[in-house]
Coordinates of C-alpha atoms in Angstrom, one line a residue:
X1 CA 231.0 -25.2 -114.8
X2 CA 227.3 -25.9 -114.7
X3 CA 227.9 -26.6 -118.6
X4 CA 230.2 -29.3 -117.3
X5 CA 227.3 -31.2 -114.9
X6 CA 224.9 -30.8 -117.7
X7 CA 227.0 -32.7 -120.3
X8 CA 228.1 -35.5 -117.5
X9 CA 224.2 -35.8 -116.6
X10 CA 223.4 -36.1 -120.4
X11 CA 226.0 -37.2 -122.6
X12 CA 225.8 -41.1 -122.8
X13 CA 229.8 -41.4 -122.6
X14 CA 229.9 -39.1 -119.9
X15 CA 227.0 -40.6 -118.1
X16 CA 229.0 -43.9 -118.2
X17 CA 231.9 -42.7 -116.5
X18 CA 230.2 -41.1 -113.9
X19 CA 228.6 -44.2 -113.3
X20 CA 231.9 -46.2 -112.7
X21 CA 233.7 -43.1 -110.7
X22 CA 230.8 -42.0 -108.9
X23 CA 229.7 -38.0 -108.2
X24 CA 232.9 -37.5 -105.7
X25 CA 235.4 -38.2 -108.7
X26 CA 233.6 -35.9 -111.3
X27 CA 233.1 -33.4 -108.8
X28 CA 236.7 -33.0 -108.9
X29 CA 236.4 -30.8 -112.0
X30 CA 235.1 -27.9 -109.1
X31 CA 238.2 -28.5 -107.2
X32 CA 240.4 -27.2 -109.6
X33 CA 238.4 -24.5 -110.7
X34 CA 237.8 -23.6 -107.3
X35 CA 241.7 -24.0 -106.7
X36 CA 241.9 -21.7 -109.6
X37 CA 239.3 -18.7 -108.6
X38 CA 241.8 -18.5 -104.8
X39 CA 244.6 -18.1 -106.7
X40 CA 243.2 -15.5 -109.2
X41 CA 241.2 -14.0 -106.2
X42 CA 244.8 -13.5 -104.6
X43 CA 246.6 -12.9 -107.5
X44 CA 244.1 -9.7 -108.6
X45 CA 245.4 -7.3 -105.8
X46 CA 249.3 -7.9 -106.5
X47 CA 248.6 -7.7 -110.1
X48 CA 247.2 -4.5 -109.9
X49 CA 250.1 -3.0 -108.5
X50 CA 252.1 -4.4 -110.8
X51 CA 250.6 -4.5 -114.3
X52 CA 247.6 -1.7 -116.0
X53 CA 243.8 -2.8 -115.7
X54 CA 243.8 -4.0 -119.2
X55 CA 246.7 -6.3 -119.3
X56 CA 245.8 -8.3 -116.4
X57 CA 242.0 -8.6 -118.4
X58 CA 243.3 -9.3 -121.8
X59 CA 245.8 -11.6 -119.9
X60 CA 242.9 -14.0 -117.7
X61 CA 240.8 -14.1 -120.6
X62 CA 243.7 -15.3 -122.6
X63 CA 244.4 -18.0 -120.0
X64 CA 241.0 -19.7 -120.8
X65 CA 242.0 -19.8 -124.4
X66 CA 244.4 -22.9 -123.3
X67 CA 241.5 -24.3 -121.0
X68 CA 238.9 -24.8 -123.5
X69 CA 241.6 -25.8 -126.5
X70 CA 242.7 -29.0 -124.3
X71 CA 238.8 -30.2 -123.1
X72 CA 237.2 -29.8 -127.0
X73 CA 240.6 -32.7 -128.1
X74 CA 238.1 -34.8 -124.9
X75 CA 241.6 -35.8 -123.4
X76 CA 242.2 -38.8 -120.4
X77 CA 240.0 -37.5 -118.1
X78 CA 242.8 -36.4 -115.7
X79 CA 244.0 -33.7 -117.9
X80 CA 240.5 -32.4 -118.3
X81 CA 240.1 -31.8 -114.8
X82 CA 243.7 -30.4 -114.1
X83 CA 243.1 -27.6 -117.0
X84 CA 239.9 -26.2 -115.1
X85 CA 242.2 -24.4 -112.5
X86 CA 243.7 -22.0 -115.7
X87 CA 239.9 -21.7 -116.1
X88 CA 239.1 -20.8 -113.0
X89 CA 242.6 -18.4 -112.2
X90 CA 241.2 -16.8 -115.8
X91 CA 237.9 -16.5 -114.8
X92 CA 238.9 -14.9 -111.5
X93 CA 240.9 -12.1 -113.0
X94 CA 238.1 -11.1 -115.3
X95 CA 235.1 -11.1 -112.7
X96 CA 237.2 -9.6 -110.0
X97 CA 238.3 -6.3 -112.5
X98 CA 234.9 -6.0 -114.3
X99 CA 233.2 -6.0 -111.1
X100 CA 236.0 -3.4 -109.4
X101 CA 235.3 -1.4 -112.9
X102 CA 231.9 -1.6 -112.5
X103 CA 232.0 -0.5 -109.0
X104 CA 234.4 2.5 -109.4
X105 CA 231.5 4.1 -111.8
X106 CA 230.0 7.0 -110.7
X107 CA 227.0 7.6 -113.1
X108 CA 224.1 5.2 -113.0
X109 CA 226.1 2.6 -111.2
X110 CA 223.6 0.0 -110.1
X111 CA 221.4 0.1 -113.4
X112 CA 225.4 -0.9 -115.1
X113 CA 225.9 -3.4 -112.9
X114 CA 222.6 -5.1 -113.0
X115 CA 223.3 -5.0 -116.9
X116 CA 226.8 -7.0 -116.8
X117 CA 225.7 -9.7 -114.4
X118 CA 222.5 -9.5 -116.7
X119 CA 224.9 -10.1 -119.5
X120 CA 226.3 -13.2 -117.8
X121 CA 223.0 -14.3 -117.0
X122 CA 222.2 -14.1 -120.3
X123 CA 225.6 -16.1 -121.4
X124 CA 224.4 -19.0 -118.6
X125 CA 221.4 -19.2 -120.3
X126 CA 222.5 -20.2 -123.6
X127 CA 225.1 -22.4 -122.6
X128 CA 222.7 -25.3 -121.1
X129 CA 221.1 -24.7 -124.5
X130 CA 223.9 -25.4 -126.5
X131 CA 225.4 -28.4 -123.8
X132 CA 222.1 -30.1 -124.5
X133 CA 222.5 -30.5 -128.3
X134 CA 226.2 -31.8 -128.2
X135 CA 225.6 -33.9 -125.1
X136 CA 223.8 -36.0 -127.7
X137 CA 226.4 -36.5 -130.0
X138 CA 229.5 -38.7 -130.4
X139 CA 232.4 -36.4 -130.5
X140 CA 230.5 -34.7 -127.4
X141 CA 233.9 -32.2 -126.4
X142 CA 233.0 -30.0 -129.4
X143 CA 230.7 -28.2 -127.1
X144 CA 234.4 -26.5 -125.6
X145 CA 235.1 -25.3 -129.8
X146 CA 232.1 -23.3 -128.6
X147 CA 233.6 -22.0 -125.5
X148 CA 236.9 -22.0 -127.3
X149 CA 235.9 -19.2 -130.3
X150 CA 234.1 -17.4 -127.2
X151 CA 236.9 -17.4 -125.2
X152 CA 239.2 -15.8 -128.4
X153 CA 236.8 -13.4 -129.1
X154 CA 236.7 -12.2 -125.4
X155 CA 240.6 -11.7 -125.6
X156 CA 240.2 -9.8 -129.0
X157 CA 237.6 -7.3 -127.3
X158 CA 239.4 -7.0 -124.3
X159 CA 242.5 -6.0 -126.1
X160 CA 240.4 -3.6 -128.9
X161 CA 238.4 -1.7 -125.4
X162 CA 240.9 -1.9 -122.8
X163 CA 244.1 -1.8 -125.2
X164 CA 246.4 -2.6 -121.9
X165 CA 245.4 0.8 -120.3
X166 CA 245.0 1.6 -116.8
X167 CA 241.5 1.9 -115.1
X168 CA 241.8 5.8 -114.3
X169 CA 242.8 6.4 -118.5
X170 CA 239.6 4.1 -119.1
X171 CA 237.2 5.6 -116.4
X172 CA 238.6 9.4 -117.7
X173 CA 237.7 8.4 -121.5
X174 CA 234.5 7.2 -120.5
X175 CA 233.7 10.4 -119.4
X176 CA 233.8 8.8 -115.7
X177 CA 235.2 10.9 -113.0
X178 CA 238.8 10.5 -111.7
X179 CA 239.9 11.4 -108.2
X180 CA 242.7 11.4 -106.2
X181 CA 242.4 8.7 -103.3
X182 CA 245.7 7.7 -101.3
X183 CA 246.1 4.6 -98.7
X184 CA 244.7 4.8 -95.5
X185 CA 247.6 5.0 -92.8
X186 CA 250.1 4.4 -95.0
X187 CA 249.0 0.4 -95.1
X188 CA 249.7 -1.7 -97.6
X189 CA 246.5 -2.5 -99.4
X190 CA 246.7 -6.3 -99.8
X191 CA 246.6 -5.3 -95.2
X192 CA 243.7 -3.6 -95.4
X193 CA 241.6 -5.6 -97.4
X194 CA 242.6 -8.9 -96.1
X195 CA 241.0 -7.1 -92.2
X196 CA 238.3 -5.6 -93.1
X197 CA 235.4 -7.1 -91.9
X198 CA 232.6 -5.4 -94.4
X199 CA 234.9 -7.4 -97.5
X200 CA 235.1 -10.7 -95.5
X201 CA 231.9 -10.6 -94.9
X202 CA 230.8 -9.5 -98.8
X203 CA 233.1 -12.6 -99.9
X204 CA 231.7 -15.5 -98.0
X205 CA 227.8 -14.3 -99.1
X206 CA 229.0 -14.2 -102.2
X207 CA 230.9 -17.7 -102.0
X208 CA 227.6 -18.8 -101.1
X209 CA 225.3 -17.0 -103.4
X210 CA 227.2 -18.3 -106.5
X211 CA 228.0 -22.0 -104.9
X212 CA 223.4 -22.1 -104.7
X213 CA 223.5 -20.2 -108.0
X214 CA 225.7 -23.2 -109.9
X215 CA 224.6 -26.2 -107.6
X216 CA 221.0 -25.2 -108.8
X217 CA 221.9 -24.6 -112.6
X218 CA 223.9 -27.2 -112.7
X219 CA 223.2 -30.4 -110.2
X220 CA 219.4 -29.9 -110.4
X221 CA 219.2 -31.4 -114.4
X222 CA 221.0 -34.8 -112.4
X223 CA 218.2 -33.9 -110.3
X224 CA 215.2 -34.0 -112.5
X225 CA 216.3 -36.9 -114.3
X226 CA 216.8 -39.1 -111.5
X227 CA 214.1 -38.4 -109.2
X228 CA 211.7 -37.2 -111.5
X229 CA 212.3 -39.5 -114.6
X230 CA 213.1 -36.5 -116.9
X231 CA 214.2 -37.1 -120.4
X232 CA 217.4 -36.1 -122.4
X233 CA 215.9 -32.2 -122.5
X234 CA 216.3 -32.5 -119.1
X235 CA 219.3 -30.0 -120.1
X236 CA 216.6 -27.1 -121.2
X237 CA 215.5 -26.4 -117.0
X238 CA 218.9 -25.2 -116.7
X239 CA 218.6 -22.7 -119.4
X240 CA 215.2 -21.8 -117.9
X241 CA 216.9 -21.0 -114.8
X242 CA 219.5 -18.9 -116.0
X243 CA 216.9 -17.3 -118.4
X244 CA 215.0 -16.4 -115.0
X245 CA 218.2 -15.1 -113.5
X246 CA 219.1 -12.9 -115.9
X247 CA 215.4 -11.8 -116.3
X248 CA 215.6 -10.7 -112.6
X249 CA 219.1 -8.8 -113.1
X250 CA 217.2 -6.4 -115.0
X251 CA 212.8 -6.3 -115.0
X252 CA 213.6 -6.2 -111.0
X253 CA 215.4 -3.1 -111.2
X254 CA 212.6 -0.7 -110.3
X255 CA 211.6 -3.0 -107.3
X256 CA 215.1 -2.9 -106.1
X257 CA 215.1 0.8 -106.1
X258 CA 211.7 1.4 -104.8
X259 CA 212.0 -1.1 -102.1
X260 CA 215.8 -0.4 -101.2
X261 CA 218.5 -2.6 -101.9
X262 CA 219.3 -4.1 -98.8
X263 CA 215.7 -5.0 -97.9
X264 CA 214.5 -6.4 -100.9
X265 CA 217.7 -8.6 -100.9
X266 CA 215.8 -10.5 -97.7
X267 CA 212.5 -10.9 -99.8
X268 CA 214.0 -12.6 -102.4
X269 CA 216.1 -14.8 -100.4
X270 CA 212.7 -15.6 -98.2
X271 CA 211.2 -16.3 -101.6
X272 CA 213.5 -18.6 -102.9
X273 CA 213.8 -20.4 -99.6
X274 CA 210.5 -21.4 -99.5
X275 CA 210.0 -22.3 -103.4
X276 CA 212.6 -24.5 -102.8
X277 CA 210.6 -26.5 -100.4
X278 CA 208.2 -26.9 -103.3
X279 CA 211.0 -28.5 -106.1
X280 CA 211.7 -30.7 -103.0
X281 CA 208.2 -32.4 -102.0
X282 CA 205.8 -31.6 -105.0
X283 CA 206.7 -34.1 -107.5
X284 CA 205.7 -32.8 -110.9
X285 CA 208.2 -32.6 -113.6
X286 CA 206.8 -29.0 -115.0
X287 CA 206.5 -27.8 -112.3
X288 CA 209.4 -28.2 -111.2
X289 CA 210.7 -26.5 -113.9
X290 CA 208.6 -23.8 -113.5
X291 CA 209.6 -23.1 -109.9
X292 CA 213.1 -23.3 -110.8
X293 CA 212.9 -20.9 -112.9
X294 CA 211.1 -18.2 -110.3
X295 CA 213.8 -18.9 -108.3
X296 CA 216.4 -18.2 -111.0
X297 CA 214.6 -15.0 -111.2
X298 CA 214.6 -14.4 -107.5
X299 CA 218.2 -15.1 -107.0
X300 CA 219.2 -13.0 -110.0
X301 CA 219.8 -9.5 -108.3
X302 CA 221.4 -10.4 -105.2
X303 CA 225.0 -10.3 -107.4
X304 CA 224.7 -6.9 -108.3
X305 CA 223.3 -5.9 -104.9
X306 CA 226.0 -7.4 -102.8
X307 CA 228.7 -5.1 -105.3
X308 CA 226.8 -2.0 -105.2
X309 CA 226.6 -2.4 -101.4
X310 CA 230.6 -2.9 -101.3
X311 CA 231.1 -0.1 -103.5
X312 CA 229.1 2.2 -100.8
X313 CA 230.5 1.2 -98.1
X314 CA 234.3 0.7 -98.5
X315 CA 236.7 2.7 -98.5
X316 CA 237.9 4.1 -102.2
X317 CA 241.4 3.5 -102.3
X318 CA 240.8 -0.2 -101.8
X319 CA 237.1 0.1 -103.5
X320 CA 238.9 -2.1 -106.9
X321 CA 240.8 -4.4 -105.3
X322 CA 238.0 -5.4 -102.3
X323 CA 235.4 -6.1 -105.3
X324 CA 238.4 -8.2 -107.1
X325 CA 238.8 -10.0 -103.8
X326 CA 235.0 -10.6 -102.8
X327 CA 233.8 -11.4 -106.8
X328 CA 237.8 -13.8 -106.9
X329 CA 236.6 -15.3 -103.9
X330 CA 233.1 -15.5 -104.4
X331 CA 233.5 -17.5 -107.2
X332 CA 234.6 -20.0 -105.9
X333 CA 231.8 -20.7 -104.7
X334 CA 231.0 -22.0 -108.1
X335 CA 233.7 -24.7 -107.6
X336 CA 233.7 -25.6 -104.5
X337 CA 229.9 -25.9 -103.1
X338 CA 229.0 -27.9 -106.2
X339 CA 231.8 -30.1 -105.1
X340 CA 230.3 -30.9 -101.8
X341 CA 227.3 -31.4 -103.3
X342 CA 228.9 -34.2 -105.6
X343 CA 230.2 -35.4 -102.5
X344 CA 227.2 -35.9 -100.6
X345 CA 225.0 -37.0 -103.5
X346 CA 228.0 -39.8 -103.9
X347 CA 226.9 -41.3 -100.3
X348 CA 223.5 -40.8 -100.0
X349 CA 222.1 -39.3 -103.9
X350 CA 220.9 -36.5 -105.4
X351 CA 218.3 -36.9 -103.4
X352 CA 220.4 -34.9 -101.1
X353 CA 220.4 -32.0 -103.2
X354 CA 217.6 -29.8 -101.5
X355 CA 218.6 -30.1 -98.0
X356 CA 221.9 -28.9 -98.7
X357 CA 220.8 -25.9 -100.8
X358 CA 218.4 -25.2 -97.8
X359 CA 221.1 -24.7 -95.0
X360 CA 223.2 -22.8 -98.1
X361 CA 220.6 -20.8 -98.7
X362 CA 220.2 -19.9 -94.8
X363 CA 223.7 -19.2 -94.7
X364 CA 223.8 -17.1 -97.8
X365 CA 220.8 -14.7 -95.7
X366 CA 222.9 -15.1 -92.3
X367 CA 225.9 -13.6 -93.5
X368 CA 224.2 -10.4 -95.9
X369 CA 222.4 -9.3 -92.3
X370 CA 226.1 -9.6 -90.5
X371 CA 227.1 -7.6 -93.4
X372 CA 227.4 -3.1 -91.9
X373 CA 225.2 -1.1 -93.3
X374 CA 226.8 2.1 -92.9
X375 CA 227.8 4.4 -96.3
X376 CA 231.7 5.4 -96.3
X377 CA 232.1 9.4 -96.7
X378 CA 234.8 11.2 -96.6
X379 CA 235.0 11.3 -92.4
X380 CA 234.6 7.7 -92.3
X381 CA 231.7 5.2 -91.9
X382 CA 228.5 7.4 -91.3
X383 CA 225.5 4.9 -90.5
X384 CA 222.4 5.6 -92.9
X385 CA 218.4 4.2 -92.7
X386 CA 218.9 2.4 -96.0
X387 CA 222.0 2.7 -98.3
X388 CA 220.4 4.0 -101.1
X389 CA 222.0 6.2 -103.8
X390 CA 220.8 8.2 -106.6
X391 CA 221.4 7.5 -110.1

C-alpha cells in the first residue's frame, strides 16, 4: 500500500486526481484494505478449524490474484479502491499463517523469523524502486502486471511447498517437532484468544508498529516533495527506508541477542523517536533521506521481536491462531493509520505528518511495556528476568 502513495505522489495522472479529491478521498484506498486485513484477521481462526494450513495459504494468496488483475486495466477509480479489501482479506490470511508457522518452530526460531520479515523487507524495498519508474509513464497501472505475475507465482509456491497440507504434516517433514497440545478448559479457541490480555496487547503494538512502518514508507515521499522541493526520485527514499528495514531484520540479530529482546526493543524505539525530530526541523533534503533510512533500520526488528515474544509467552494450543490474530490485526495498521494520516494532512498538510508519527510512535512504546513479560511453561505463566531463549 505504500506502493500505492508513492505512485499518487509521483505519477502526473495520479497527482492530478489527488489534487481535485484531496488526501481524505485517496486515502480511502487504506480503508478497504484495512476493512480487508479485520476480516482476514477474523476469518484465520475459523478457517483453521475448518480447512488444512495450506489451503487457507494457497487460497489468500490466490485472492490477490483478482486484486492486482483489476488495478493494472487502471479502472474508474471507485473500483480500484473497492478491490483493495480482497487485497487486504488475502494479505491477512498469509501474514497471520506464516507468522503462526514461524512461531510454532522450535529450532532457531528468532534467527527464522527475523529472515521472513527480512524477506518482506526486502520485497518493500524493491517495490518503491519499481513504483518510481512506471509512476513516470503513461499507462502508469502496469506497475500492478508487476504485482500481478508476483502474486501468481506466490500461489504456484504455496501450492508446490504447502500442497494443501496441514501445519503438523509440514512442521513433522521439516524435521520440526510435533506435540500433542489440547484446549485449555475445554474453551473454544476463537474464546480464548479474543480474552487474553498478552494477544490484545501484542495486536494493537503491532497495529501501530506497521501503521508508523507504512505512513513513513509511504506518506513521507509526499512529504519530501512538498516540504522539501524533492524531485520525481523522490520515490527512491522510500526504497531506502525499506532497504534500512530489512537491513535491521537481520545485521541486528546479534545485538538483539546480546542485549535481550525485550530491552533492545525500547532502544530502538528511543532511537527512532528522536531521529524523527530531526526529519522534522532539519531541513536538508539528503539528510533527510539519510535519517529515514536509520530509522528504517531501527524499526526493522521490532516485527519479529513482538512474534517471538508471543510465541514465548502464550499458551501453545492457541500459539497459531493468536500470531494469525495479532499479525491479521496488526496489519491493519497498514490501512488504517495511513488513512488518518491522509485525513489530517487533507486539513492542515503534510506538514502534519511528523506530529502524528510522534504520538504513534509513543503509543507503539506504551503498549510493548503493558505488554507481560512472563514465559508460558507447562504449569502456566512463570515470570523470568528477560525472556530470552536459546537457539
Amino acid at each position: 500500500m505504500w506502493v500505492d502513495i508513492v505512485i499518487l505522489s509521483l505519477c502526473p495522472a495520479a497527482h492530478l486526481l489527488r489534487q481535485q479529491v484531496g488526501f481524505m478521498v485517496v486515502s480511502l484506498l487504506f480503508v478497504m484494505s484495512c476493512c480487508g486485513f479485520i476480516l482476514g484477521a477474523l476469518a484465520n481462526i475459523w478457517l483453521l478449524e475448518k480447512f488444512t494450513f495450506g489451503t487457507i495459504l494457497v487460497a489468500g494468496a490466490a485472492v490477490q490474484i483478482v486484486t492486482f488483475s483489476v488495478q493494472a486495466s487502471a479502472p474508474p477509480f471507485a473500483a480500484f479502491v473497492v478491490v483493495n479489501l480482497l487485497n487486504g482479506f488475502g494479505g491477512a490470511l498469509q501474514d497471520a499463517l506464516s507468522n503462526g508457522f514461524v512461531g510454532a518452530l522450535k529450532y532457531n526460531a528468532k534467527t527464522k523469523m527475523g529472515i521472513l520479515h527480512a524477506a518482506y523487507g526486502l520485497g518493500a524495498f524493491s517495490s518503491p524502486l519499481v513504483a518510481t519508474q512506471f509512476a513516470q509513464m503513461e499507462r502508469w497501472s502496469f506497475h500492478y502486471l508487476v504485482s500481478l505475475g508476483l502474486a501468481v507465482l506466490n500461489t504456484l509456491t504455496m501450492i508446490l511447498v504447502f500442497r494443501f497440507k496441514s501445519q503438523e504434516v509440514c512442521l513433522r517433514e521439516g524435521g520440526e517437532p510435533v506435540g500433542t497440545v489440547t484446549d485449555d478448559n475445554g474453551k473454544g479457541k476463537f474464546r480464548q484468544i479474543m480474552t487474553n490480555k498478552s494477544v490484545q496487547l501484542l495486536a494493537f503494538f503491532i497495529l501501530f508498529y506497521v501503521g508508523v512502518e507504512v505512513t513513513i514508507g509511504g506518506w513521507i515521499v509526499t512529504y519530501i516533495i512538498e516540504i522539501r522541493n524533492g524531485g520525481p526520485s523522490s520515490g527512491y527514499i522510500s526504497s531506502g527506508f525499506f532497504g534500512g528495514l530489512t537491513l535491521g531484520r537481520v545485521v541486528l540479530l546479534p545485538v538483539n541477542k546480546l542485549v535481550g529482546e525485550r530491552r533492545v526493543l525500547f532502544i530502538y524505539a528511543a532511537l527512532a523517536f528522536g531521529l524523527d525530530f530531526v526529519i522534522w526541523f532539519v531541513p536538508s533534503l539528503v539528510g533527510n533521506a539519510v535519517v529515514v533510512s536509520i530509522i528504517g533500520l531501527l524499526l526493522g526488528p521490532m516485527y519479529p521481536i513482538a512474534m517471538n515474544q508471543a510465541s514465548r509467552i502464550l499458551p501453545p494450543w492457541i500459539l497459531t491462531g493468536s500470531i494469525g490474530w495479532i499479525a491479521g490485526f496488526g496489519q491493519a495498521g497498514s490501512a488504517l493509520l495511513p488513512f488518518l494520516t491522509g485525513a489530517i494532512a487533507d486539513r492542515h498538510g503534510i506538514q502534519s505528518l511528523h506530529p502524528f508519527l510522534v504520538a504513534m510512535m509513543a503509543a507503539m512504546i506504551v503498549l510493548f511495556w503493558l505488554t507481560p513479560n512472563k514465559a508460558f511453561t507447562s504449569d502456566g505463566p512463570a515470570p523470568q528476568s528477560d525472556l530470552e531463549e536459546k537457539d
